[in-house]
Short mmCIF file of C-alpha atoms and ligand atoms in Angstrom, two decimals:
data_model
loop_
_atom_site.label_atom_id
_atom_site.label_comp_id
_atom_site.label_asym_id
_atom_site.label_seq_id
_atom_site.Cartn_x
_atom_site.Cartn_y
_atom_site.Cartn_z
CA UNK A 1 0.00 0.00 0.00
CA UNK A 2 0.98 3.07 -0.56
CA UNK A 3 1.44 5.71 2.29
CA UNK A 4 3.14 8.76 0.39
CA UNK A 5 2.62 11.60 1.95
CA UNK A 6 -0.30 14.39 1.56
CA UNK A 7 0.66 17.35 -0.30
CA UNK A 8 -0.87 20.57 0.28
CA UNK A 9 -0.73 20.90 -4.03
CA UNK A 10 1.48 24.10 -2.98
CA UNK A 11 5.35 23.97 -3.11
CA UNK A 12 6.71 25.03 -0.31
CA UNK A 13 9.53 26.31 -1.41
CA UNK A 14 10.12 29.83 -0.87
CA UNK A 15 6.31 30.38 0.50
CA UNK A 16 5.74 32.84 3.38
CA UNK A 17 2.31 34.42 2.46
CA UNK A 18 3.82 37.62 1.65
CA UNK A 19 6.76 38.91 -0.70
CA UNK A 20 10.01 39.29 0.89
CA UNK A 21 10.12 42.40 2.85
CA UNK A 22 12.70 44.90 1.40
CA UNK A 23 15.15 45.81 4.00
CA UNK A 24 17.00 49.08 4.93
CA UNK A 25 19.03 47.70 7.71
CA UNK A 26 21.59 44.45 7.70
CA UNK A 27 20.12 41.21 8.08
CA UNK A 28 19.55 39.37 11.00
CA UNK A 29 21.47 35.66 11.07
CA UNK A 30 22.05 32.91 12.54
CA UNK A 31 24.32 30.16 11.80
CA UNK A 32 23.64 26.93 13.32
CA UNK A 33 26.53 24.46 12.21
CA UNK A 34 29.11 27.69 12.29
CA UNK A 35 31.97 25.01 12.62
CA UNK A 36 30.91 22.99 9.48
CA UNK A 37 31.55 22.81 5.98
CA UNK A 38 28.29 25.23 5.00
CA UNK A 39 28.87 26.99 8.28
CA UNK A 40 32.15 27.88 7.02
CA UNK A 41 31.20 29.02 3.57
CA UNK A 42 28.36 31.14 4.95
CA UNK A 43 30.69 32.72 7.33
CA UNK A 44 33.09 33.60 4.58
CA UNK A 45 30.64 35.09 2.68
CA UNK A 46 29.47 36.94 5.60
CA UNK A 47 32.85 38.27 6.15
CA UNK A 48 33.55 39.32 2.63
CA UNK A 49 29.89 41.69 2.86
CA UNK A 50 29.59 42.92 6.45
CA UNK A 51 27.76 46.05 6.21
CA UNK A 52 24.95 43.54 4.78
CA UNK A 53 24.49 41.06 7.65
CA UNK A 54 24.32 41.26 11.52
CA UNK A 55 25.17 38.04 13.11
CA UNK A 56 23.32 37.10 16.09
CA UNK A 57 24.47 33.23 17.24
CA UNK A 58 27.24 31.00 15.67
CA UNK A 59 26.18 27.30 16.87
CA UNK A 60 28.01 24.54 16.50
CA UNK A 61 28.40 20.43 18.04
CA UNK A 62 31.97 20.55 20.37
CA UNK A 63 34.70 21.83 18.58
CA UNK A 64 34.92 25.20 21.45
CA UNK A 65 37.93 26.47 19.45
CA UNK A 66 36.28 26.65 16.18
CA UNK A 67 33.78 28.24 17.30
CA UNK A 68 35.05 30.66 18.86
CA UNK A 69 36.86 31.76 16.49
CA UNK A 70 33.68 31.76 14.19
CA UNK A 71 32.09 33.85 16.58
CA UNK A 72 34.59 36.84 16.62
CA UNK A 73 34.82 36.41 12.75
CA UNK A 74 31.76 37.45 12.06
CA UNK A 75 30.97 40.06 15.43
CA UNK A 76 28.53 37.13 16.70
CA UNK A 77 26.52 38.32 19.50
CA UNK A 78 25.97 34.75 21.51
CA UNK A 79 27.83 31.65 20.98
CA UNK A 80 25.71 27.98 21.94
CA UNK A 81 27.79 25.05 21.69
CA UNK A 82 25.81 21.40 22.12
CA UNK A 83 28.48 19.72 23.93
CA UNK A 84 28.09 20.65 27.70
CA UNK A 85 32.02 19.48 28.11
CA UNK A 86 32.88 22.22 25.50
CA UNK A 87 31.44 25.17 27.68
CA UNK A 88 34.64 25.55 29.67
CA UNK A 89 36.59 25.79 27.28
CA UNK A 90 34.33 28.18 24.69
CA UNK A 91 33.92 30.45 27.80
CA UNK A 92 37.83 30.92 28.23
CA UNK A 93 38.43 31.36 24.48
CA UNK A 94 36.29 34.48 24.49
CA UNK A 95 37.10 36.11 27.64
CA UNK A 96 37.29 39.85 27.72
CA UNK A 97 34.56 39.71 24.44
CA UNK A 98 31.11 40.66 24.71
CA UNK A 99 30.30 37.82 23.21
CA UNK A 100 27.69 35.77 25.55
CA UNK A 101 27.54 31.99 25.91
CA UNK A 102 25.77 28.89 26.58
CA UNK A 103 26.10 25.12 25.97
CA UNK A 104 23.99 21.95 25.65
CA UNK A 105 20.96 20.74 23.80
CA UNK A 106 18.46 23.21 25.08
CA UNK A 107 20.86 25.79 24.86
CA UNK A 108 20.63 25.57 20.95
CA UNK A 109 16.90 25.34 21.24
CA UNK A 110 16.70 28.61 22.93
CA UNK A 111 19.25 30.39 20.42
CA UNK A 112 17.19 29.35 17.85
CA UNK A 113 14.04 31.09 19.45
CA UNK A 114 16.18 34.01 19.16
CA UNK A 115 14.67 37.06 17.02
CA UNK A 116 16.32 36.65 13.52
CA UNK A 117 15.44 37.21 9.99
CA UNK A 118 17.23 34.03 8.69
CA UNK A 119 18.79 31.07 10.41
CA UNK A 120 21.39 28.89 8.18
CA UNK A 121 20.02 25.68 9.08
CA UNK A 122 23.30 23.59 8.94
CA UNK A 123 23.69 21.41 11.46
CA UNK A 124 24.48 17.83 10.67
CA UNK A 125 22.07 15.39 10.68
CA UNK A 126 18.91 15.12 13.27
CA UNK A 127 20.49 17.29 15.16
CA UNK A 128 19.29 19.68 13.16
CA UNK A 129 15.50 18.98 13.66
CA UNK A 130 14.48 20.89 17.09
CA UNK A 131 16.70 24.15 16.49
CA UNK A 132 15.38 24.38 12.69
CA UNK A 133 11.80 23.24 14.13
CA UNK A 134 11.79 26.01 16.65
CA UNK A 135 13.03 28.85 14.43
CA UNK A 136 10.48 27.29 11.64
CA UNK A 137 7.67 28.28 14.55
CA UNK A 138 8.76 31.40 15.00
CA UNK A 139 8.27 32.50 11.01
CA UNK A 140 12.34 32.88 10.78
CA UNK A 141 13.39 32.50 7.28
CA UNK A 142 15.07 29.08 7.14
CA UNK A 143 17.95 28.93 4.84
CA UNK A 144 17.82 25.13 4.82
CA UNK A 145 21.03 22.37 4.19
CA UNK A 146 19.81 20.41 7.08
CA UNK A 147 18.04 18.29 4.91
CA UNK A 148 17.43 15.39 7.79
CA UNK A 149 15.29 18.38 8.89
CA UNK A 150 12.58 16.96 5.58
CA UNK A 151 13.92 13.64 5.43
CA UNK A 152 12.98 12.76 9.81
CA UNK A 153 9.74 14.89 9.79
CA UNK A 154 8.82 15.91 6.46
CA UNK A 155 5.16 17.09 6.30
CA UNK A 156 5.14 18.36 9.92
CA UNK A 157 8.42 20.31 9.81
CA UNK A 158 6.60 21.87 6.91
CA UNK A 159 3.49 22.26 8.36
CA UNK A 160 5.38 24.11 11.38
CA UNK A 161 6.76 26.32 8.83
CA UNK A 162 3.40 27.72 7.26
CA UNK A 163 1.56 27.64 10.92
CA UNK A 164 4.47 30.04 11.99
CA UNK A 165 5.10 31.56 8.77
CA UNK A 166 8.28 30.95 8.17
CA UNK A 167 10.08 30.98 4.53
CA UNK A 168 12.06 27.88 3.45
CA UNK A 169 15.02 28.55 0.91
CA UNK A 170 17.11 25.47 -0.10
CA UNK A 171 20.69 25.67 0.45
CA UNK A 172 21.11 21.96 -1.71
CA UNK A 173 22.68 22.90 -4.32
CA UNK A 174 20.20 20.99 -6.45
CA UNK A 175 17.14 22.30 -4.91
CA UNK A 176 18.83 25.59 -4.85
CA UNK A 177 19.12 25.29 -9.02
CA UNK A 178 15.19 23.89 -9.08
CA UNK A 179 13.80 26.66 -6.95
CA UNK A 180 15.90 29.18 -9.41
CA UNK A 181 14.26 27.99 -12.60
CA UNK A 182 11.19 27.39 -10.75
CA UNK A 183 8.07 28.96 -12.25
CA UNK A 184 5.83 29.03 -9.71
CA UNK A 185 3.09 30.91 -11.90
CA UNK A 186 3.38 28.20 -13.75
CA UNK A 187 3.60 25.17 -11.40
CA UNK A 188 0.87 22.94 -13.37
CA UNK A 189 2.71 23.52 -16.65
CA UNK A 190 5.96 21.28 -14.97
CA UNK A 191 6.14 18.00 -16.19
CA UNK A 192 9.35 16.40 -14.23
CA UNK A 193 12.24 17.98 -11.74
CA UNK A 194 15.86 16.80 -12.50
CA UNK A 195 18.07 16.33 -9.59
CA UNK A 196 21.56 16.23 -11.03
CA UNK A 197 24.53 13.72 -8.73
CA UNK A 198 28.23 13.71 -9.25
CA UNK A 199 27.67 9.96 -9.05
CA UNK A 200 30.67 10.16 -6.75
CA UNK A 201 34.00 8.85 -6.33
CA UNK A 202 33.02 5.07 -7.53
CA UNK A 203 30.77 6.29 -9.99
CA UNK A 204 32.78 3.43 -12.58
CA UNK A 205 33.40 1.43 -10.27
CA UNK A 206 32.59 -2.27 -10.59
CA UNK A 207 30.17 -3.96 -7.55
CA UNK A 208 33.01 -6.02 -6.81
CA UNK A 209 35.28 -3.09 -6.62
CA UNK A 210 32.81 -1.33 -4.33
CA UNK A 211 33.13 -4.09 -1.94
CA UNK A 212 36.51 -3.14 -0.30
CA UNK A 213 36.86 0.62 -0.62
CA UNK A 214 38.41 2.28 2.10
CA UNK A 215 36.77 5.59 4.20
CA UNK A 216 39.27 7.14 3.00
CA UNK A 217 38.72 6.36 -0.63
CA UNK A 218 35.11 7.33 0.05
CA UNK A 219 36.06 10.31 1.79
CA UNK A 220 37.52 11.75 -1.53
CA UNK A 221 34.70 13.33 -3.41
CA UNK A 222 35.49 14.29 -6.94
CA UNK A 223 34.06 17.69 -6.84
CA UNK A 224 33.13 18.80 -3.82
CA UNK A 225 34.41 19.47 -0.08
CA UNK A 226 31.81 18.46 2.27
CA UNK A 227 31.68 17.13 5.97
CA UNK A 228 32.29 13.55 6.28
CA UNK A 229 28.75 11.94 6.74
CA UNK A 230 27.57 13.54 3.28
CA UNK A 231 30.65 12.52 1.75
CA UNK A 232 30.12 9.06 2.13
CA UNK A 233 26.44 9.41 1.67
CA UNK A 234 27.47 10.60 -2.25
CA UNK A 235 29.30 7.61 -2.64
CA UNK A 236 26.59 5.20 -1.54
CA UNK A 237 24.22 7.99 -3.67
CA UNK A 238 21.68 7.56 -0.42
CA UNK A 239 22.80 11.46 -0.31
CA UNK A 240 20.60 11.54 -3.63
CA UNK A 241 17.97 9.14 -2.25
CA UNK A 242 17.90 11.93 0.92
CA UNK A 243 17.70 15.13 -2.25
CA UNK A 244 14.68 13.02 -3.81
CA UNK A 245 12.98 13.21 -0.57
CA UNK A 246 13.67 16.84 0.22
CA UNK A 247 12.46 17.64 -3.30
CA UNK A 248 8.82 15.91 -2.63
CA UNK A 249 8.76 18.02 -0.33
CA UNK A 250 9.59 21.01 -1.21
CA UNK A 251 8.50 21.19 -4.60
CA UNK A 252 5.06 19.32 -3.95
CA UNK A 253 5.60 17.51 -7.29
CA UNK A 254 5.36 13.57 -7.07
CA UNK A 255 7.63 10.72 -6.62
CA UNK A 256 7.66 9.62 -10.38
CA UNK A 257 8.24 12.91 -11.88
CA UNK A 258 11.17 13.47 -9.79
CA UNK A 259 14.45 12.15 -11.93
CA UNK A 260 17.90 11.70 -11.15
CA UNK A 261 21.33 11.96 -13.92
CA UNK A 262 24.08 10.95 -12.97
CA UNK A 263 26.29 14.30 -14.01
CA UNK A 264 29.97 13.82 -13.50
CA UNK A 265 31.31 17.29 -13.90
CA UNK A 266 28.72 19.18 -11.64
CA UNK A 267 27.77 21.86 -13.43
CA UNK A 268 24.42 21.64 -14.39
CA UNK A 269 22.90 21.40 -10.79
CA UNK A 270 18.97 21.18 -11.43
CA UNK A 271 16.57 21.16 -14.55
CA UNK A 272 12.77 21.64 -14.30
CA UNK A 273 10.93 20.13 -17.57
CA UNK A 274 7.77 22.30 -18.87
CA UNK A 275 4.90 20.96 -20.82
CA UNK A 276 5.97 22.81 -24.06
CA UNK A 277 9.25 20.85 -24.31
CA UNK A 278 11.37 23.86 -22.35
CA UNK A 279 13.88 22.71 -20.16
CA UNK A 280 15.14 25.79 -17.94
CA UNK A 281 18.39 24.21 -15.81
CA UNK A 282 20.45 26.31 -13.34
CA UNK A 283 24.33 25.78 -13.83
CA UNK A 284 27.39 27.06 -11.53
CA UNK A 285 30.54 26.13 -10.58
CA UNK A 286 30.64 23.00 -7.97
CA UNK A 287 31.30 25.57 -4.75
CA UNK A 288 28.22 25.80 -2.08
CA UNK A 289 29.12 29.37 -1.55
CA UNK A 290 26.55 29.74 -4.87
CA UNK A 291 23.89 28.71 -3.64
CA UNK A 292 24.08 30.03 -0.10
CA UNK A 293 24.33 33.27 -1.77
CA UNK A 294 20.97 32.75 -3.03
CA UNK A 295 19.55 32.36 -0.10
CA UNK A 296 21.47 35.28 1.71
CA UNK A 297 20.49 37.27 -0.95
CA UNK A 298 17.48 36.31 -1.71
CA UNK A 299 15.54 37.69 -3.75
CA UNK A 300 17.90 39.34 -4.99
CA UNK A 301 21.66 38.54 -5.84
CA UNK A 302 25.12 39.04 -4.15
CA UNK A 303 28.51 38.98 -5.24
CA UNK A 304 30.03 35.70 -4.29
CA UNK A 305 34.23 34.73 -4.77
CA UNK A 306 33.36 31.37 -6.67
CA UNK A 307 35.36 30.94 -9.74
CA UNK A 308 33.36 31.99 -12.95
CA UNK A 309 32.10 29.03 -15.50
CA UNK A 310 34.18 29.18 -18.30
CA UNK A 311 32.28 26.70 -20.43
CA UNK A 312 34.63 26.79 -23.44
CA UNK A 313 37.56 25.76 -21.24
CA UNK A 314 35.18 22.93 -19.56
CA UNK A 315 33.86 21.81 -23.07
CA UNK A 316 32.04 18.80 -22.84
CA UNK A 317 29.25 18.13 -19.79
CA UNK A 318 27.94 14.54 -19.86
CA UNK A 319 24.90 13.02 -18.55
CA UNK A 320 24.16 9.36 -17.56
CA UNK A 321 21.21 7.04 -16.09
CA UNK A 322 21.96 6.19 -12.57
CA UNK A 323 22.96 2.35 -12.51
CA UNK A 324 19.59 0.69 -9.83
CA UNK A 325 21.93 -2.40 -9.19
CA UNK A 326 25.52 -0.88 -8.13
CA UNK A 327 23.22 2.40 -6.32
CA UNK A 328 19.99 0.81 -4.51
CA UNK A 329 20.06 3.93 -2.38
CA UNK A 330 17.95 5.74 -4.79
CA UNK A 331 15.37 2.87 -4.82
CA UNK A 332 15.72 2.46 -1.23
CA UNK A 333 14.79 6.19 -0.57
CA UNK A 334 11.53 5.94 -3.13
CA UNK A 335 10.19 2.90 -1.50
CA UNK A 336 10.68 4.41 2.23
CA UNK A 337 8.79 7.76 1.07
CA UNK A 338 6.11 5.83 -0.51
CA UNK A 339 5.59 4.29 3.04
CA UNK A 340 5.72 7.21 4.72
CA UNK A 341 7.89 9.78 6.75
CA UNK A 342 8.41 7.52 9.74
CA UNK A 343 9.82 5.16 7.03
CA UNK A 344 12.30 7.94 5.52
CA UNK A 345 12.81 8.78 8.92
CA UNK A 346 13.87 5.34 9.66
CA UNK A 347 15.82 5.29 6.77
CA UNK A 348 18.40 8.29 7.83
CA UNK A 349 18.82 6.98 11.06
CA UNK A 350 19.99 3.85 9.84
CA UNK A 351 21.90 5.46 6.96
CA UNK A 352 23.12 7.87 10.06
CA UNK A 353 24.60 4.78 12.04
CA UNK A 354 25.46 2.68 9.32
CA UNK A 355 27.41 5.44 7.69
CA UNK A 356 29.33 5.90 11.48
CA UNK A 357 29.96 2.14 11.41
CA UNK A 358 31.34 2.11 7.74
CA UNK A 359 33.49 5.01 8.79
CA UNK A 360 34.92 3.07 12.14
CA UNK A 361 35.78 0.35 9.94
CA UNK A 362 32.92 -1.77 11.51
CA UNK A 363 31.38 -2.36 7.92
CA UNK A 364 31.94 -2.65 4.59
CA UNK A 365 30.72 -0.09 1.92
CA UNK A 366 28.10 -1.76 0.65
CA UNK A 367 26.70 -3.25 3.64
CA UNK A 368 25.74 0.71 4.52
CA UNK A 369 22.43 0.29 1.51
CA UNK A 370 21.97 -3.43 2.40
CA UNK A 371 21.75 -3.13 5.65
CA UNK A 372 19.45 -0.15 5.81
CA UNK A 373 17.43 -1.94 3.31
CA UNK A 374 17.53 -4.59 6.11
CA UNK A 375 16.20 -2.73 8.53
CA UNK A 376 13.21 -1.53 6.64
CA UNK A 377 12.22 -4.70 5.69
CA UNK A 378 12.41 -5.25 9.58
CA UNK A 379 10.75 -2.59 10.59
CA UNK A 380 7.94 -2.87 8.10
CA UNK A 381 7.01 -6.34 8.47
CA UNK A 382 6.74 -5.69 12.31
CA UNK A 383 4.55 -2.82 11.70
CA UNK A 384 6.76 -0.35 13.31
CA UNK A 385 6.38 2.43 9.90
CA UNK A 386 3.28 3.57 10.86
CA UNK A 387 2.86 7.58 10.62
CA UNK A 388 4.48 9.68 13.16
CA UNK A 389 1.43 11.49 14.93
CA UNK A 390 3.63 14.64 15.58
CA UNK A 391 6.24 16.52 15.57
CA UNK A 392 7.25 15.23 19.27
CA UNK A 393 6.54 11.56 18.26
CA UNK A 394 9.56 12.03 15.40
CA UNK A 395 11.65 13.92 18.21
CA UNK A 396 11.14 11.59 20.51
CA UNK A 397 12.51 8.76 18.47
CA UNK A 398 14.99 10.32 17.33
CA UNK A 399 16.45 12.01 20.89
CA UNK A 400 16.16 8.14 22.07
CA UNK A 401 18.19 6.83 19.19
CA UNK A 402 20.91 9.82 19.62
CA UNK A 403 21.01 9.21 23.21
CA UNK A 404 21.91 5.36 21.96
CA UNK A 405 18.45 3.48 23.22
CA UNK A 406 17.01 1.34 20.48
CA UNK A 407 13.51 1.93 20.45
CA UNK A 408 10.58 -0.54 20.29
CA UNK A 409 6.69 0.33 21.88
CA UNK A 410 3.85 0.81 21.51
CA UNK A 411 1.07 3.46 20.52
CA UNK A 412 1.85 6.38 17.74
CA UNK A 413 5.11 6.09 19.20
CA UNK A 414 5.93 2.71 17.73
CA UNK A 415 9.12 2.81 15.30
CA UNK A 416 12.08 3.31 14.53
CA UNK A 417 15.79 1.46 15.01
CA UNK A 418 17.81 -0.90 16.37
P1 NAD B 501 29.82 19.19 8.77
O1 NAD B 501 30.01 17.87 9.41
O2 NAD B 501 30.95 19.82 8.04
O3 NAD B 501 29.31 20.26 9.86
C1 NAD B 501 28.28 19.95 10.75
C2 NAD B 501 28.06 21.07 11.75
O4 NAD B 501 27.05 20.63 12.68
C3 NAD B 501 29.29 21.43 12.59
O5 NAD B 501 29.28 22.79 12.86
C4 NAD B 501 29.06 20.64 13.86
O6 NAD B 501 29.74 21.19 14.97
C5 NAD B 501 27.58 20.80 14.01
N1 NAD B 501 26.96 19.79 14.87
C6 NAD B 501 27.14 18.46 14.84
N2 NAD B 501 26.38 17.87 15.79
C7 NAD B 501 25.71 18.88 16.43
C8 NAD B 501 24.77 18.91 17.49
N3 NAD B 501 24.37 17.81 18.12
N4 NAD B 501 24.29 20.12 17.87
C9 NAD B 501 24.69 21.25 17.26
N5 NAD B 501 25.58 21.27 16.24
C10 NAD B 501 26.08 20.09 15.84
O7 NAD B 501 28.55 19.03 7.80
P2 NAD B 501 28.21 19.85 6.47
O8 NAD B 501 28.81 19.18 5.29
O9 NAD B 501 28.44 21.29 6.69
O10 NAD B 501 26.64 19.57 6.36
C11 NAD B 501 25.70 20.22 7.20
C12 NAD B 501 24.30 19.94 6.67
O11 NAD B 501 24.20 20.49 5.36
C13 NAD B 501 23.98 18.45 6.51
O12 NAD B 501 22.63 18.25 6.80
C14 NAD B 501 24.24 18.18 5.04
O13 NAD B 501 23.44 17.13 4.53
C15 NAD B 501 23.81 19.51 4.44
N6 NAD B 501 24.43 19.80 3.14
C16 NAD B 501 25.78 19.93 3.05
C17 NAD B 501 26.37 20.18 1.82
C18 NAD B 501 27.86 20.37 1.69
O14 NAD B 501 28.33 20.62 0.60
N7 NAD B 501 28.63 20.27 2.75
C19 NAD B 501 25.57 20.31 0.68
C20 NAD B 501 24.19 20.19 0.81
C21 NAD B 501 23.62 19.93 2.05
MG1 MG B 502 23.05 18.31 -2.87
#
């Protein structure tokens, strides 16, 4: 049976009721995920255009140093990092600032109920959830990487969002390309949504090949710099199964008009197909300082440092079929949105342990698909997928899971992974 999701028929993309308001002052921000890859690109565009933005929190996991030194960077006002045993050490790197501080989980809740035009939503995995969820409530403009944020609670993060009126911009850099070419005057002339993938660093790779890479090997993206759980989630391509799901959602289109190409060189980072044979496609160079930009910027444009396309020099751009057999991540993440968001849900905290394991040396590569496929199956056939009732139910999983309690019961609250 299927159990995809209700759509509203609206794309929720960039929806806040009302056109952006125009500003005379510097924008409000806060960075959640300061320490990380997107936290550090957002910072250094941040840096290169202060007179434009106001910085209100830099939050990041337990890395005190780094984050300190994000915070006076930028002129951050309050600095929140999640690791209580970090607070010592965050409080003596910025003595004699004005900058305030504060540490643990509800710490970062409470900077994220902050007053702020736009929080960068890029914390790493579902982590992310009850900050983003709490700045979604308060109608913050959410500048959203955190994609576990749509992938763990899908229809009720979004639902948050349009209860508290809060704007969603797409920091992916695919979704960032869709929402660019995205006519939303014209949303029932679009026929399919192309998410492009690198096809990663075993993209020719044989299955037997796959079977002993290193983490290291996997660590090494072709094109892009990332942290080190999305970097392995490319190779495996669940990183694409995660992009399908985040475009369901925010584009409202469905499941079988949403395509993937495998796109080696990463230029061409989103098409959207129209009904009169138009194809309008977004292209850029392979940095995420692009489409951060966007959403900084939004809706208009700033001037960014990424190196200019110089498509003469580049030539050629190819375009392949995923291969189903050496990838099952991309069928894996259909099947587990047709059954639902507790099932996608499921799925990223398996990929989310699995992917730990793989990178502990615990498992092999392609155990990481087969065994979330596993678990599923498990899952499924014990009846444990059924709907999250709320918002709370999904956190409440989730917070067990993180806090390393596999979870069985009973109730709404039945679900989720060993
Ligand atoms: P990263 O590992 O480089 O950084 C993660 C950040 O989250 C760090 O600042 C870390 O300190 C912080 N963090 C970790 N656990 C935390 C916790 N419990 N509480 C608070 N903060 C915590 O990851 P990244 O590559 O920057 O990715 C961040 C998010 O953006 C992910 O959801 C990823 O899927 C998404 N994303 C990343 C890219 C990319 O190019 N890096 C592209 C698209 C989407
Ligand atoms: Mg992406």
């Amino acid at each position: 049976m299927t159990r995809e999701p209700d759509m509203t028929g609206a794309p929720a993309v960039g929806a806040a009721g009302e056109p952006a308001p125009a500003r005379d002052r510097p924008l409000r921000l806060s960075v959640f995920g300061a320490t990380g890859s997107i936290g550090a690109s957002t910072l250094d565009l941040v840096a290169r255009a202060p007179e434009a933005f106001e910085v209100d929190v830099v939050a990041g996991g337990s890395n005190a140093e780094a984050l300190a030194r994000a915070a006076l960077r930028v002129g951050a006002r309050h600095a929140v990092i999640a690791d209580p045993g970090g607070l010592a050490a965050l409080r003596e790197a910025l003595a004699g600032t004005s900058v305030t501080v504060a540490a643990g989980e509800e710490a970062i809740v409470e900077a994220a109920a902050r007053p702020a035009d736009m929080m960068v939503a890029a914390i790493v995995g579902a982590a992310g959830l009850r900050p983003t969820l709490e700045a979604a409530r308060r109608g913050t403009t959410i500048a959203l990487a955190n994609k576990e944020c749509l992938v763990c609670a899908g229809e009720l993060f979004l639902d948050a969002a349009r209860r508290g009126g809060a704007r969603i911009l797409p920091v992916d850099s695919e979704h960032s390309a869709i929402f660019q070419v995205f006519e939303r005057q014209n949303f029932d002339q679009i026929e399919t949504l192309t998410l492009t993938a690198s096809g990663g660093p075993f993209r020719t790779l044989s299955l037997d090949e796959m079977r002993d890479v290193t983490p290291e090997r996997a660590l090494r993206h072709p094109n892009w710099s990332m942290g080190a759980r999305i970097s392995i989630d490319s190779a495996t391509m669940m990183n694409k199964g995660f992009e399908i799901i985040e475009a369901r959602h925010l584009f409202a289109l469905p499941l079988d008009r949403i395509d993937v190409l495998v796109h080696p060189q990463s230029i061409v980072h989103g098409m959207v197909h129209y009904r009169d044979g138009s194809v309008l496609a977004q292209l850029g160079p392979p940095d995420m300082r692009a489409p951060i930009a966007h959403c900084l910027a939004w809706p208009r444009r700033m001037e960014t440092p990424c190196e200019r396309l110089d498509l003469a020099a580049l030539a050629t751009l190819t375009f392949e079929a995923p291969d189903p057999v050496r990838f099952p991540a991309l069928r894996l993440a259909r099947e587990a949105l047709e059954l639902g968001t507790a099932a996608t849900a499921a799925l990223n905290a398996a990929d989310e342990v699995l992917v730990a394991a793989f990178l502990a040396g615990r498992i092999g590569f392609l155990d990481i698909a087969a065994r979330a496929e596993q678990t599923l199956e498990r899952l499924d056939a014990a009846g444990a997928l059924a709907a999250p009732g709320d918002v709370a139910d999904v956190l409440e999983t989730e917070l067990a899971r993180a806090r390393g309690r596999p979870l069985s019961g009973g109730g709404g609250k039945r679900r989720v992974m060993s």
